[in-house]
Amino acid sequence: MEGDCLSCMKYLMFVFNFFIFLGGACLLGIGIWVMVDPTGFREIVAANPLLITGAYILLAMGGLLFLLGFLGCCGAVRENKCLLLFFFLFILIIFLAELSAAILAFIFRENLTREFFTKELTKHYQGNNDTDVFSATWNSVMITFGCCGVNGPEDFRFASVFRLLTLERDEVPEACCRREPQTRGGVLLSRDECLLGRDLFLNKQGCYTVILNTFETYVYLAGALAIGVLAIELFAMIFAMCLFRGIQ
């Protein structure tokens, strides 16, 4: 009976570690996509130090889970106590780190609000100054997603630096102008009319809404994946310790 229980525990341990291995691969894939994606998501992340740090943490956690899932599978199949103990301790550390990251994300969630981005844009945006990282990032985002400002073109009425640099001649920056196709290399429909704020020639929708709608599904998916990974890690730790104690 004890041997059957140990065998069952071993295979359950293998299954849970296989899912950890897959979860780590998914997190690693998402982290790499965020860092190299050409559609503009990288620029959004780069605009906020908290987000870029989160992307690197995602890469690190994904890589560790990928490795530890593999080690856990090997430890379960070979019934190696050293590997199982090593696995348990590292999964515990990762579990606590992920839990801490989730708590910090909840505490600092106000940094991702519409009001926060609007305040930063109106305070720091400098128009077509590509030497300024903040402005260049926003230009890339607006061109990529075909949007203007955080809430819409009206944001630039209150962008003090932008208004000063353009001598209040331009209502919106060139990045807000409609292009055909809507890419950085696209042809402006009418630059002059757009800069004067003519609705027909500029993108009227705010970037906050556009980006939220674009990535809403992915955000919920990522949240569900994170909860699933935490649950699997918890069960894997339990099975690892039970298997460790059961091996003679």
GROMACS .gro file of C-alpha atoms in nm:
model
  248
    1MET     CA    1   0.000   0.000   0.000
    2GLU     CA    2   0.280   0.239   0.092
    3GLY     CA    3   0.458   0.158  -0.235
    4ASP     CA    4   0.141   0.230  -0.434
    5CYS     CA    5   0.094   0.559  -0.250
    6LEU     CA    6   0.456   0.657  -0.321
    7SER     CA    7   0.418   0.564  -0.687
    8CYS     CA    8   0.097   0.768  -0.713
    9MET     CA    9   0.269   1.062  -0.544
   10LYS     CA   10   0.561   1.034  -0.787
   11TYR     CA   11   0.339   1.050  -1.094
   12LEU     CA   12   0.132   1.335  -0.949
   13MET     CA   13   0.458   1.518  -0.880
   14PHE     CA   14   0.565   1.459  -1.240
   15VAL     CA   15   0.232   1.592  -1.375
   16PHE     CA   16   0.242   1.907  -1.163
   17ASN     CA   17   0.602   1.972  -1.260
   18PHE     CA   18   0.516   1.925  -1.624
   19PHE     CA   19   0.255   2.201  -1.587
   20ILE     CA   20   0.512   2.421  -1.409
   21PHE     CA   21   0.746   2.355  -1.702
   22LEU     CA   22   0.472   2.464  -1.947
   23GLY     CA   23   0.380   2.766  -1.731
   24GLY     CA   24   0.745   2.874  -1.722
   25ALA     CA   25   0.766   2.839  -2.100
   26CYS     CA   26   0.452   3.055  -2.140
   27LEU     CA   27   0.583   3.327  -1.904
   28LEU     CA   28   0.920   3.320  -2.079
   29GLY     CA   29   0.746   3.354  -2.416
   30ILE     CA   30   0.531   3.646  -2.296
   31GLY     CA   31   0.837   3.822  -2.149
   32ILE     CA   32   1.035   3.783  -2.472
   33TRP     CA   33   0.736   3.902  -2.678
   34VAL     CA   34   0.698   4.214  -2.461
   35MET     CA   35   1.067   4.300  -2.505
   36VAL     CA   36   1.093   4.243  -2.883
   37ASP     CA   37   0.734   4.292  -3.010
   38PRO     CA   38   0.740   4.531  -3.310
   39THR     CA   39   0.377   4.648  -3.277
   40GLY     CA   40   0.453   4.908  -3.011
   41PHE     CA   41   0.384   4.730  -2.682
   42ARG     CA   42   0.753   4.753  -2.596
   43GLU     CA   43   0.734   5.134  -2.619
   44ILE     CA   44   0.440   5.140  -2.377
   45VAL     CA   45   0.630   4.927  -2.129
   46ALA     CA   46   0.947   5.135  -2.169
   47ALA     CA   47   0.753   5.451  -2.078
   48ASN     CA   48   0.719   5.333  -1.719
   49PRO     CA   49   1.020   5.205  -1.517
   50LEU     CA   50   0.784   4.996  -1.303
   51LEU     CA   51   0.653   4.817  -1.613
   52ILE     CA   52   0.995   4.756  -1.768
   53THR     CA   53   1.109   4.609  -1.436
   54GLY     CA   54   0.800   4.389  -1.438
   55ALA     CA   55   0.886   4.265  -1.788
   56TYR     CA   56   1.236   4.164  -1.676
   57ILE     CA   57   1.093   3.992  -1.368
   58LEU     CA   58   0.853   3.804  -1.597
   59LEU     CA   59   1.150   3.686  -1.806
   60ALA     CA   60   1.346   3.579  -1.498
   61MET     CA   61   1.050   3.398  -1.339
   62GLY     CA   62   0.964   3.225  -1.666
   63GLY     CA   63   1.322   3.104  -1.709
   64LEU     CA   64   1.343   2.978  -1.350
   65LEU     CA   65   1.009   2.798  -1.368
   66PHE     CA   66   1.111   2.643  -1.700
   67LEU     CA   67   1.432   2.510  -1.541
   68LEU     CA   68   1.275   2.404  -1.212
   69GLY     CA   69   0.986   2.225  -1.385
   70PHE     CA   70   1.244   2.021  -1.571
   71LEU     CA   71   1.443   1.949  -1.252
   72GLY     CA   72   1.124   1.857  -1.064
   73CYS     CA   73   1.026   1.608  -1.335
   74CYS     CA   74   1.373   1.451  -1.318
   75GLY     CA   75   1.366   1.439  -0.938
   76ALA     CA   76   1.023   1.273  -0.934
   77VAL     CA   77   1.105   1.011  -1.196
   78ARG     CA   78   1.447   0.924  -1.050
   79GLU     CA   79   1.328   0.962  -0.687
   80ASN     CA   80   1.634   1.174  -0.609
   81LYS     CA   81   1.603   1.336  -0.264
   82CYS     CA   82   1.867   1.600  -0.338
   83LEU     CA   83   1.687   1.719  -0.652
   84LEU     CA   84   1.351   1.717  -0.473
   85LEU     CA   85   1.483   1.928  -0.183
   86PHE     CA   86   1.652   2.169  -0.423
   87PHE     CA   87   1.327   2.191  -0.621
   88PHE     CA   88   1.115   2.253  -0.309
   89LEU     CA   89   1.335   2.535  -0.178
   90PHE     CA   90   1.353   2.717  -0.511
   91ILE     CA   91   0.980   2.680  -0.580
   92LEU     CA   92   0.917   2.822  -0.232
   93ILE     CA   93   1.139   3.124  -0.308
   94ILE     CA   94   0.969   3.182  -0.645
   95PHE     CA   95   0.624   3.139  -0.490
   96LEU     CA   96   0.699   3.404  -0.226
   97ALA     CA   97   0.853   3.637  -0.489
   98GLU     CA   98   0.546   3.605  -0.715
   99LEU     CA   99   0.316   3.665  -0.421
  100SER     CA  100   0.517   3.978  -0.328
  101ALA     CA  101   0.505   4.100  -0.690
  102ALA     CA  102   0.126   4.057  -0.696
  103ILE     CA  103   0.092   4.257  -0.373
  104LEU     CA  104   0.322   4.533  -0.507
  105ALA     CA  105   0.126   4.542  -0.835
  106PHE     CA  106  -0.194   4.593  -0.634
  107ILE     CA  107  -0.036   4.865  -0.418
  108PHE     CA  108   0.109   5.058  -0.716
  109ARG     CA  109  -0.191   5.006  -0.948
  110GLU     CA  110  -0.258   5.383  -0.940
  111ASN     CA  111   0.054   5.423  -1.157
  112LEU     CA  112  -0.140   5.267  -1.444
  113THR     CA  113  -0.447   5.489  -1.426
  114ARG     CA  114  -0.569   5.724  -1.697
  115GLU     CA  115  -0.503   6.022  -1.470
  116PHE     CA  116  -0.140   5.921  -1.412
  117PHE     CA  117  -0.061   5.892  -1.785
  118THR     CA  118  -0.248   6.216  -1.862
  119LYS     CA  119  -0.048   6.403  -1.598
  120GLU     CA  120   0.284   6.265  -1.729
  121LEU     CA  121   0.197   6.345  -2.092
  122THR     CA  122   0.089   6.704  -2.030
  123LYS     CA  123   0.394   6.764  -1.811
  124HIS     CA  124   0.676   6.607  -2.015
  125TYR     CA  125   0.571   6.567  -2.380
  126GLN     CA  126   0.793   6.767  -2.624
  127GLY     CA  127   0.639   6.690  -2.964
  128ASN     CA  128   0.871   6.568  -3.242
  129ASN     CA  129   1.184   6.583  -3.027
  130ASP     CA  130   1.318   6.232  -3.092
  131THR     CA  131   1.616   6.292  -2.862
  132ASP     CA  132   1.374   6.288  -2.569
  133VAL     CA  133   1.297   5.925  -2.482
  134PHE     CA  134   0.958   6.003  -2.329
  135SER     CA  135   0.836   6.199  -2.633
  136ALA     CA  136   0.980   5.949  -2.883
  137THR     CA  137   0.806   5.667  -2.696
  138TRP     CA  138   0.471   5.844  -2.705
  139ASN     CA  139   0.514   5.922  -3.075
  140SER     CA  140   0.577   5.555  -3.148
  141VAL     CA  141   0.271   5.450  -2.947
  142MET     CA  142   0.040   5.705  -3.115
  143ILE     CA  143   0.158   5.613  -3.465
  144THR     CA  144   0.145   5.238  -3.403
  145PHE     CA  145  -0.203   5.234  -3.249
  146GLY     CA  146  -0.353   5.518  -3.453
  147CYS     CA  147  -0.446   5.717  -3.144
  148CYS     CA  148  -0.382   6.065  -3.001
  149GLY     CA  149  -0.287   6.153  -2.645
  150VAL     CA  150  -0.419   5.964  -2.345
  151ASN     CA  151  -0.783   6.071  -2.375
  152GLY     CA  152  -0.778   6.234  -2.719
  153PRO     CA  153  -0.640   6.540  -2.906
  154GLU     CA  154  -0.765   6.772  -2.630
  155ASP     CA  155  -0.482   6.655  -2.402
  156PHE     CA  156  -0.233   6.867  -2.597
  157ARG     CA  157  -0.414   7.189  -2.513
  158PHE     CA  158  -0.273   7.145  -2.163
  159ALA     CA  159   0.072   7.010  -2.261
  160SER     CA  160   0.275   7.311  -2.148
  161VAL     CA  161   0.615   7.212  -2.295
  162PHE     CA  162   0.461   7.108  -2.628
  163ARG     CA  163   0.266   7.435  -2.654
  164LEU     CA  164   0.577   7.637  -2.573
  165LEU     CA  165   0.797   7.457  -2.828
  166THR     CA  166   0.540   7.494  -3.108
  167LEU     CA  167   0.468   7.856  -3.012
  168GLU     CA  168   0.105   7.746  -2.976
  169ARG     CA  169   0.072   7.713  -3.356
  170ASP     CA  170  -0.004   7.338  -3.355
  171GLU     CA  171  -0.309   7.191  -3.190
  172VAL     CA  172  -0.170   6.836  -3.200
  173PRO     CA  173   0.168   6.675  -3.275
  174GLU     CA  174   0.242   6.511  -3.610
  175ALA     CA  175   0.219   6.166  -3.446
  176CYS     CA  176  -0.157   6.221  -3.408
  177CYS     CA  177  -0.208   6.264  -3.784
  178ARG     CA  178  -0.382   5.996  -3.986
  179ARG     CA  179  -0.160   5.799  -4.222
  180GLU     CA  180  -0.214   5.559  -4.506
  181PRO     CA  181  -0.123   5.296  -4.401
  182GLN     CA  182  -0.119   5.368  -4.027
  183THR     CA  183   0.254   5.300  -3.979
  184ARG     CA  184   0.562   5.518  -3.924
  185GLY     CA  185   0.637   5.493  -4.296
  186GLY     CA  186   0.276   5.572  -4.394
  187VAL     CA  187   0.184   5.884  -4.592
  188LEU     CA  188   0.016   6.167  -4.398
  189LEU     CA  189  -0.330   6.248  -4.537
  190SER     CA  190  -0.271   6.619  -4.475
  191ARG     CA  191  -0.008   6.733  -4.229
  192ASP     CA  192  -0.106   7.100  -4.228
  193GLU     CA  193  -0.477   7.034  -4.177
  194CYS     CA  194  -0.400   6.781  -3.906
  195LEU     CA  195  -0.174   7.017  -3.709
  196LEU     CA  196  -0.455   7.272  -3.716
  197GLY     CA  197  -0.675   7.017  -3.543
  198ARG     CA  198  -0.908   6.927  -3.832
  199ASP     CA  199  -1.099   6.615  -3.725
  200LEU     CA  200  -1.094   6.453  -4.069
  201PHE     CA  201  -0.713   6.432  -4.076
  202LEU     CA  202  -0.626   6.325  -3.722
  203ASN     CA  203  -0.682   6.023  -3.499
  204LYS     CA  204  -0.942   6.127  -3.244
  205GLN     CA  205  -0.946   5.830  -3.010
  206GLY     CA  206  -0.728   5.837  -2.699
  207CYS     CA  207  -0.448   5.583  -2.661
  208TYR     CA  208  -0.559   5.469  -2.316
  209THR     CA  209  -0.889   5.331  -2.448
  210VAL     CA  210  -0.735   5.187  -2.765
  211ILE     CA  211  -0.457   5.004  -2.581
  212LEU     CA  212  -0.691   4.885  -2.305
  213ASN     CA  213  -0.929   4.739  -2.564
  214THR     CA  214  -0.640   4.583  -2.758
  215PHE     CA  215  -0.482   4.408  -2.460
  216GLU     CA  216  -0.786   4.352  -2.234
  217THR     CA  217  -0.814   3.984  -2.330
  218TYR     CA  218  -0.440   3.931  -2.280
  219VAL     CA  219  -0.450   4.096  -1.936
  220TYR     CA  220  -0.723   3.860  -1.812
  221LEU     CA  221  -0.541   3.565  -1.970
  222ALA     CA  222  -0.215   3.663  -1.800
  223GLY     CA  223  -0.397   3.701  -1.466
  224ALA     CA  224  -0.561   3.359  -1.498
  225LEU     CA  225  -0.225   3.208  -1.597
  226ALA     CA  226  -0.055   3.366  -1.294
  227ILE     CA  227  -0.321   3.229  -1.055
  228GLY     CA  228  -0.294   2.887  -1.217
  229VAL     CA  229   0.087   2.888  -1.188
  230LEU     CA  230   0.067   2.985  -0.816
  231ALA     CA  231  -0.182   2.705  -0.745
  232ILE     CA  232   0.030   2.448  -0.932
  233GLU     CA  233   0.345   2.563  -0.748
  234LEU     CA  234   0.168   2.523  -0.413
  235PHE     CA  235   0.055   2.167  -0.491
  236ALA     CA  236   0.398   2.082  -0.636
  237MET     CA  237   0.566   2.189  -0.311
  238ILE     CA  238   0.328   1.969  -0.111
  239PHE     CA  239   0.386   1.667  -0.335
  240ALA     CA  240   0.763   1.727  -0.341
  241MET     CA  241   0.783   1.724   0.039
  242CYS     CA  242   0.557   1.417   0.067
  243LEU     CA  243   0.766   1.232  -0.192
  244PHE     CA  244   1.088   1.345  -0.020
  245ARG     CA  245   0.970   1.202   0.312
  246GLY     CA  246   0.846   0.881   0.148
  247ILE     CA  247   1.178   0.796  -0.023
  248GLN     CA  248   1.392   0.562   0.190
   0.00000   0.00000   0.00000
